[in-house]
């Protein structure tokens, strides 16, 4: 299996959404009514999505089902695709996969089309909670593709105990010094220290952020590394004993070493969502809506859960999973209620720069 580097991000780029030009918004388009009887075979579609995050033959499958000639291009990070979408009034992209807070920011800038729900009947397959996400209540501009949380991924044989707190990572036992890793992406770098102190993952309070920054600087000498892509491999090799990890990526370690475990610390964590959006500049909106509807088919979403090993917000798909798969990968069994005990990450507008600054200060500290 090739694992997707879909959550990788570049420090500072989240705030790049603040630089969206007035031209991009002004030229976005007029929200025209869509034709439910449109001949989709006369439309074409360009979809941008993270590599290795979808069936290899997805374009061919969709084209066979609808007649829409489809091209799929890959982006590596949220920042990668956002930069492309905001560089001009027409990026050439019809459907873009972005994480929830980015969909929120793009929607607020007028760059996303409102979804025509009459053309997306498969939305009914979603959990009701999937229409109550803070970054886009009611799924006006986006439909969720996958979701999850963040926690501690660890080897019990190496830690000697089951961690329960972010402080187990922030202030590790002496025998774990040099055997832990943290994520370096801005919102996820800050999260353990914020949650350990009882603060929101979306806080913009200067004092709370300063407290988190001080803790992260104190923690830094105890780390093996900051690692956003190979942390699970370090667990498998034994180089690391405990890492901060997205739940789906912990599964990649479990696939190689079933003794690896995952836990959401008692202080809580985040609820992240990857979404599908339609660009306002698209001239193929009926085909774009049909594509999103196709993705929300239970069979397609079941493939995602079974092969990407991430939870999907599609209730019909999750209920179709083999119980043996849930036994092998317990994070897939995290319930919707448990997931919604965590905080939904939202866009913070100009205050996103505070996280960029925190990230830069921590990573630059010797």
Short mmCIF file of C-alpha atoms in Angstrom, two decimals:
data_model
loop_
_atom_site.label_atom_id
_atom_site.label_comp_id
_atom_site.label_asym_id
_atom_site.label_seq_id
_atom_site.Cartn_x
_atom_site.Cartn_y
_atom_site.Cartn_z
CA UNK A 1 0.00 0.00 0.00
CA UNK A 2 1.20 3.51 -0.77
CA UNK A 3 0.25 5.89 1.97
CA UNK A 4 -1.02 9.41 1.23
CA UNK A 5 0.92 12.43 2.48
CA UNK A 6 -2.36 14.34 2.64
CA UNK A 7 -1.98 16.14 5.93
CA UNK A 8 1.46 17.55 5.24
CA UNK A 9 1.51 21.34 5.32
CA UNK A 10 4.01 24.17 5.14
CA UNK A 11 4.41 26.53 8.10
CA UNK A 12 3.12 29.96 7.26
CA UNK A 13 1.10 29.03 4.23
CA UNK A 14 -2.23 28.89 6.04
CA UNK A 15 -2.05 32.64 6.42
CA UNK A 16 -1.58 32.92 2.67
CA UNK A 17 -5.34 32.79 2.34
CA UNK A 18 -5.31 36.30 3.75
CA UNK A 19 -3.58 37.44 0.58
CA UNK A 20 -6.43 36.44 -1.72
CA UNK A 21 -6.81 39.27 -4.18
CA UNK A 22 -9.89 41.35 -4.59
CA UNK A 23 -9.67 40.48 -8.28
CA UNK A 24 -10.08 36.78 -7.53
CA UNK A 25 -13.27 37.38 -5.59
CA UNK A 26 -14.68 40.00 -7.90
CA UNK A 27 -14.22 37.86 -11.00
CA UNK A 28 -15.50 34.68 -9.38
CA UNK A 29 -18.87 34.41 -11.12
CA UNK A 30 -22.54 34.86 -10.52
CA UNK A 31 -23.92 31.71 -8.92
CA UNK A 32 -26.04 30.80 -11.93
CA UNK A 33 -28.82 28.22 -11.68
CA UNK A 34 -27.77 24.73 -12.69
CA UNK A 35 -29.55 22.50 -15.18
CA UNK A 36 -30.60 19.16 -13.69
CA UNK A 37 -31.10 17.83 -17.22
CA UNK A 38 -27.72 18.94 -18.55
CA UNK A 39 -25.95 16.50 -20.89
CA UNK A 40 -22.93 15.67 -18.73
CA UNK A 41 -21.13 14.04 -21.64
CA UNK A 42 -20.68 17.53 -23.09
CA UNK A 43 -18.78 18.66 -19.99
CA UNK A 44 -15.25 17.96 -18.86
CA UNK A 45 -13.86 17.90 -15.34
CA UNK A 46 -10.52 18.58 -13.71
CA UNK A 47 -10.21 17.41 -10.11
CA UNK A 48 -7.32 18.21 -7.76
CA UNK A 49 -6.76 15.84 -4.84
CA UNK A 50 -3.95 14.51 -2.66
CA UNK A 51 -1.94 11.73 -4.29
CA UNK A 52 -2.74 8.15 -3.23
CA UNK A 53 -5.98 9.31 -1.59
CA UNK A 54 -8.43 7.82 -4.10
CA UNK A 55 -8.89 4.75 -6.35
CA UNK A 56 -6.34 4.72 -9.16
CA UNK A 57 -9.08 4.24 -11.75
CA UNK A 58 -11.41 6.88 -10.29
CA UNK A 59 -11.38 9.06 -13.42
CA UNK A 60 -12.18 6.08 -15.64
CA UNK A 61 -14.92 4.89 -13.27
CA UNK A 62 -16.60 8.28 -13.18
CA UNK A 63 -16.31 8.76 -16.93
CA UNK A 64 -17.89 5.36 -17.54
CA UNK A 65 -20.74 6.16 -15.15
CA UNK A 66 -21.50 9.66 -16.44
CA UNK A 67 -19.77 10.24 -19.77
CA UNK A 68 -17.79 13.14 -18.30
CA UNK A 69 -14.19 13.23 -19.55
CA UNK A 70 -12.28 13.56 -16.28
CA UNK A 71 -8.71 14.51 -15.47
CA UNK A 72 -7.30 14.09 -11.97
CA UNK A 73 -4.28 16.11 -10.89
CA UNK A 74 -2.50 15.75 -7.56
CA UNK A 75 -1.52 18.34 -5.02
CA UNK A 76 0.80 17.65 -2.10
CA UNK A 77 -0.56 20.04 0.54
CA UNK A 78 -3.51 22.25 1.30
CA UNK A 79 -1.21 25.20 0.73
CA UNK A 80 -0.19 23.87 -2.67
CA UNK A 81 -3.73 23.80 -4.01
CA UNK A 82 -4.80 27.02 -2.28
CA UNK A 83 -1.90 28.88 -3.92
CA UNK A 84 -3.04 27.59 -7.30
CA UNK A 85 -6.68 28.47 -6.70
CA UNK A 86 -5.87 32.02 -5.63
CA UNK A 87 -3.22 32.80 -8.24
CA UNK A 88 -5.80 33.79 -10.87
CA UNK A 89 -9.52 34.15 -11.42
CA UNK A 90 -9.63 30.77 -13.20
CA UNK A 91 -7.28 28.05 -12.02
CA UNK A 92 -8.63 25.48 -14.48
CA UNK A 93 -9.74 23.35 -11.53
CA UNK A 94 -13.39 22.35 -11.23
CA UNK A 95 -13.33 20.29 -8.00
CA UNK A 96 -10.72 20.76 -5.27
CA UNK A 97 -10.17 18.61 -2.19
CA UNK A 98 -9.10 20.76 0.77
CA UNK A 99 -9.29 20.46 4.55
CA UNK A 100 -12.24 22.07 6.29
CA UNK A 101 -10.66 25.29 7.50
CA UNK A 102 -9.37 25.96 3.97
CA UNK A 103 -12.81 25.37 2.49
CA UNK A 104 -14.13 27.89 5.00
CA UNK A 105 -11.60 30.53 3.99
CA UNK A 106 -12.05 29.93 0.26
CA UNK A 107 -15.83 30.11 0.65
CA UNK A 108 -15.64 33.37 2.57
CA UNK A 109 -13.51 34.81 -0.23
CA UNK A 110 -16.17 33.97 -2.82
CA UNK A 111 -14.05 31.43 -4.65
CA UNK A 112 -16.35 28.44 -4.09
CA UNK A 113 -19.74 27.75 -5.62
CA UNK A 114 -22.66 26.97 -3.37
CA UNK A 115 -23.49 23.30 -3.75
CA UNK A 116 -26.73 22.38 -5.51
CA UNK A 117 -28.03 19.71 -3.14
CA UNK A 118 -30.68 18.60 -5.65
CA UNK A 119 -27.77 17.25 -7.72
CA UNK A 120 -26.12 15.57 -4.72
CA UNK A 121 -28.78 13.15 -3.40
CA UNK A 122 -26.06 10.89 -1.95
CA UNK A 123 -25.58 13.48 0.77
CA UNK A 124 -28.29 11.49 2.54
CA UNK A 125 -25.68 8.77 3.15
CA UNK A 126 -23.77 11.04 5.52
CA UNK A 127 -24.06 10.96 9.28
CA UNK A 128 -26.36 13.83 10.36
CA UNK A 129 -23.44 15.27 12.32
CA UNK A 130 -21.51 15.67 9.06
CA UNK A 131 -23.80 18.59 8.24
CA UNK A 132 -23.07 20.33 11.54
CA UNK A 133 -19.36 21.07 11.16
CA UNK A 134 -18.35 24.51 12.38
CA UNK A 135 -16.25 25.47 9.35
CA UNK A 136 -19.28 25.08 6.98
CA UNK A 137 -22.59 24.50 8.75
CA UNK A 138 -25.05 22.79 6.46
CA UNK A 139 -22.32 21.94 3.93
CA UNK A 140 -23.04 25.03 1.87
CA UNK A 141 -19.68 25.05 0.06
CA UNK A 142 -18.22 21.62 0.84
CA UNK A 143 -19.01 17.97 1.35
CA UNK A 144 -16.81 15.89 3.67
CA UNK A 145 -14.66 13.11 2.21
CA UNK A 146 -12.79 11.79 5.26
CA UNK A 147 -12.39 12.82 8.88
CA UNK A 148 -10.48 11.94 12.00
CA UNK A 149 -8.58 13.16 15.01
CA UNK A 150 -5.05 13.44 16.40
CA UNK A 151 -3.47 11.69 19.34
CA UNK A 152 -0.58 9.57 20.54
CA UNK A 153 0.59 6.59 18.53
CA UNK A 154 2.89 4.38 20.59
CA UNK A 155 4.61 1.05 21.17
CA UNK A 156 3.57 -0.30 24.61
CA UNK A 157 6.61 -2.56 24.65
CA UNK A 158 8.86 0.49 24.38
CA UNK A 159 6.98 3.00 26.54
CA UNK A 160 6.28 0.53 29.34
CA UNK A 161 2.90 2.19 29.96
CA UNK A 162 -0.20 3.39 28.15
CA UNK A 163 -0.08 7.20 27.79
CA UNK A 164 -3.22 9.11 28.77
CA UNK A 165 -2.16 12.76 28.62
CA UNK A 166 -0.47 15.17 26.23
CA UNK A 167 1.93 15.75 29.11
CA UNK A 168 3.28 12.24 28.53
CA UNK A 169 4.66 13.70 25.30
CA UNK A 170 5.40 17.24 26.45
CA UNK A 171 7.22 16.15 29.62
CA UNK A 172 8.34 12.60 28.86
CA UNK A 173 9.73 10.13 31.35
CA UNK A 174 13.56 10.06 31.33
CA UNK A 175 13.65 6.75 29.49
CA UNK A 176 11.60 8.26 26.62
CA UNK A 177 13.79 11.32 26.07
CA UNK A 178 15.00 11.23 22.49
CA UNK A 179 12.35 8.66 21.54
CA UNK A 180 9.34 10.85 20.77
CA UNK A 181 8.29 12.97 17.78
CA UNK A 182 5.82 15.79 17.22
CA UNK A 183 4.06 17.16 14.15
CA UNK A 184 5.58 20.40 12.86
CA UNK A 185 2.54 21.77 11.00
CA UNK A 186 1.43 24.99 12.68
CA UNK A 187 -1.99 24.06 14.12
CA UNK A 188 -0.86 20.56 15.09
CA UNK A 189 2.45 21.67 16.57
CA UNK A 190 0.59 23.96 18.96
CA UNK A 191 -2.27 21.61 19.80
CA UNK A 192 -0.66 19.32 22.43
CA UNK A 193 0.50 22.25 24.54
CA UNK A 194 -2.80 24.10 24.14
CA UNK A 195 -4.93 21.09 25.06
CA UNK A 196 -2.66 20.10 27.97
CA UNK A 197 -3.21 23.57 29.43
CA UNK A 198 -6.97 23.37 28.92
CA UNK A 199 -7.11 25.79 25.99
CA UNK A 200 -8.98 25.61 22.69
CA UNK A 201 -7.25 24.33 19.58
CA UNK A 202 -8.74 27.44 17.93
CA UNK A 203 -7.63 29.94 20.56
CA UNK A 204 -6.45 33.37 19.47
CA UNK A 205 -5.64 34.54 22.99
CA UNK A 206 -2.09 35.92 23.07
CA UNK A 207 -1.40 34.78 26.64
CA UNK A 208 -2.56 31.22 25.92
CA UNK A 209 -0.46 31.04 22.77
CA UNK A 210 2.58 32.38 24.62
CA UNK A 211 2.09 29.73 27.30
CA UNK A 212 1.92 27.04 24.64
CA UNK A 213 5.01 28.37 22.89
CA UNK A 214 7.00 28.33 26.12
CA UNK A 215 5.99 24.72 26.77
CA UNK A 216 6.89 23.63 23.25
CA UNK A 217 10.32 25.25 23.53
CA UNK A 218 10.84 23.43 26.83
CA UNK A 219 9.77 20.14 25.21
CA UNK A 220 11.93 20.51 22.10
CA UNK A 221 15.21 19.10 23.57
CA UNK A 222 13.41 15.91 24.58
CA UNK A 223 12.32 15.07 21.02
CA UNK A 224 13.88 12.73 18.54
CA UNK A 225 12.49 14.90 15.73
CA UNK A 226 9.62 16.88 14.31
CA UNK A 227 8.12 14.50 11.78
CA UNK A 228 4.97 14.83 9.69
CA UNK A 229 5.50 11.92 7.29
CA UNK A 230 7.64 9.06 8.61
CA UNK A 231 6.75 9.00 12.30
CA UNK A 232 4.99 5.63 11.99
CA UNK A 233 8.10 4.14 10.38
CA UNK A 234 10.14 5.30 13.37
CA UNK A 235 7.73 3.41 15.62
CA UNK A 236 8.00 0.27 13.53
CA UNK A 237 11.81 0.38 13.58
CA UNK A 238 11.91 1.11 17.30
CA UNK A 239 13.71 4.41 16.81
CA UNK A 240 10.69 6.11 18.42
CA UNK A 241 8.48 4.85 21.21
CA UNK A 242 5.68 7.45 21.09
CA UNK A 243 4.67 10.03 18.47
CA UNK A 244 2.03 12.67 17.89
CA UNK A 245 0.01 11.31 14.97
CA UNK A 246 -3.11 11.65 12.89
CA UNK A 247 -5.23 8.58 13.57
CA UNK A 248 -5.23 7.34 9.98
CA UNK A 249 -1.46 7.55 9.72
CA UNK A 250 -1.07 5.61 12.95
CA UNK A 251 -2.85 2.82 11.09
CA UNK A 252 0.05 2.66 8.64
CA UNK A 253 2.28 1.72 11.55
CA UNK A 254 -0.27 -0.78 12.84
CA UNK A 255 -0.32 -2.38 9.38
CA UNK A 256 3.37 -3.24 9.86
CA UNK A 257 3.35 -3.84 13.61
CA UNK A 258 -0.04 -4.79 15.14
CA UNK A 259 1.27 -4.08 18.65
CA UNK A 260 1.22 -0.33 17.96
CA UNK A 261 -1.67 1.48 19.64
CA UNK A 262 -3.40 4.87 19.36
CA UNK A 263 -5.02 6.99 22.05
CA UNK A 264 -6.68 10.39 22.20
CA UNK A 265 -5.33 12.01 25.39
CA UNK A 266 -7.73 12.80 28.20
CA UNK A 267 -7.43 16.54 27.55
CA UNK A 268 -8.93 16.03 24.09
CA UNK A 269 -7.78 16.82 20.58
CA UNK A 270 -9.09 18.05 17.25
CA UNK A 271 -11.63 16.95 14.66
CA UNK A 272 -10.18 17.49 11.20
CA UNK A 273 -12.14 17.02 7.98
CA UNK A 274 -11.04 16.74 4.35
CA UNK A 275 -13.65 18.10 1.99
CA UNK A 276 -14.71 18.33 -1.66
CA UNK A 277 -15.44 21.78 -3.09
CA UNK A 278 -16.55 23.21 -6.45
CA UNK A 279 -14.85 26.31 -7.77
CA UNK A 280 -17.10 29.26 -8.61
CA UNK A 281 -15.01 29.75 -11.75
CA UNK A 282 -15.88 26.25 -13.03
CA UNK A 283 -17.87 26.12 -16.27
CA UNK A 284 -18.75 22.48 -15.58
CA UNK A 285 -20.70 22.77 -12.37
CA UNK A 286 -23.29 20.10 -13.20
CA UNK A 287 -20.48 17.61 -13.80
CA UNK A 288 -18.76 18.79 -10.60
CA UNK A 289 -21.91 18.18 -8.56
CA UNK A 290 -22.25 14.76 -10.19
CA UNK A 291 -18.67 13.95 -9.22
CA UNK A 292 -19.26 14.81 -5.57
CA UNK A 293 -22.46 12.78 -5.64
CA UNK A 294 -20.51 9.84 -7.10
CA UNK A 295 -17.87 10.06 -4.36
CA UNK A 296 -20.59 9.97 -1.70
CA UNK A 297 -21.85 6.64 -3.04
CA UNK A 298 -21.39 4.08 -0.23
CA UNK A 299 -19.34 1.72 -2.42
CA UNK A 300 -16.81 4.44 -3.25
CA UNK A 301 -16.57 5.60 0.35
CA UNK A 302 -16.21 2.03 1.58
CA UNK A 303 -13.19 1.70 -0.71
CA UNK A 304 -11.69 4.81 0.88
CA UNK A 305 -12.07 3.47 4.42
CA UNK A 306 -10.78 0.02 3.50
CA UNK A 307 -7.77 1.18 1.50
CA UNK A 308 -6.77 4.58 2.89
CA UNK A 309 -7.59 3.44 6.46
CA UNK A 310 -9.24 6.74 7.36
CA UNK A 311 -12.75 7.06 8.74
CA UNK A 312 -15.30 8.50 6.34
CA UNK A 313 -18.38 10.54 7.30
CA UNK A 314 -20.56 8.28 5.16
CA UNK A 315 -22.73 6.27 7.53
CA UNK A 316 -23.76 3.72 4.92
CA UNK A 317 -20.10 3.08 4.03
CA UNK A 318 -18.91 2.76 7.62
CA UNK A 319 -21.69 0.34 8.46
CA UNK A 320 -20.61 -1.81 5.51
CA UNK A 321 -17.05 -2.29 6.81
CA UNK A 322 -15.93 -5.78 7.76
CA UNK A 323 -15.81 -6.03 11.59
CA UNK A 324 -12.44 -7.75 11.20
CA UNK A 325 -11.05 -4.54 9.70
CA UNK A 326 -12.20 -2.55 12.72
CA UNK A 327 -10.58 -5.10 14.98
CA UNK A 328 -7.29 -4.80 13.13
CA UNK A 329 -7.43 -0.99 12.98
CA UNK A 330 -9.24 0.25 16.10
CA UNK A 331 -9.08 3.92 15.07
CA UNK A 332 -11.61 3.07 12.34
CA UNK A 333 -13.98 2.15 15.15
CA UNK A 334 -13.90 5.58 16.79
CA UNK A 335 -17.58 6.49 16.91
CA UNK A 336 -19.12 9.70 15.63
CA UNK A 337 -20.01 10.66 19.21
CA UNK A 338 -16.39 10.16 20.27
CA UNK A 339 -15.16 12.13 17.28
CA UNK A 340 -17.46 15.04 18.06
CA UNK A 341 -16.09 15.24 21.59
CA UNK A 342 -13.09 16.85 19.90
CA UNK A 343 -12.83 20.40 18.55
CA UNK A 344 -13.46 21.11 14.89
CA UNK A 345 -10.52 23.05 13.44
CA UNK A 346 -11.71 26.30 11.84
CA UNK A 347 -10.05 29.07 9.87
CA UNK A 348 -8.93 31.95 12.09
CA UNK A 349 -8.52 34.62 9.44
CA UNK A 350 -5.77 37.10 10.24
CA UNK A 351 -5.22 35.42 13.61
CA UNK A 352 -3.79 32.43 11.74
CA UNK A 353 -0.60 34.47 11.63
CA UNK A 354 -0.28 33.99 15.37
CA UNK A 355 0.14 30.26 14.82
CA UNK A 356 2.61 30.90 12.02
CA UNK A 357 4.69 33.04 14.39
CA UNK A 358 4.48 30.44 17.17
CA UNK A 359 5.57 27.72 14.79
CA UNK A 360 8.49 29.74 13.50
CA UNK A 361 9.71 30.65 16.98
CA UNK A 362 9.58 27.06 18.26
CA UNK A 363 11.27 25.52 15.22
CA UNK A 364 13.99 28.19 15.17
CA UNK A 365 14.89 27.77 18.83
CA UNK A 366 18.20 25.98 19.43
#
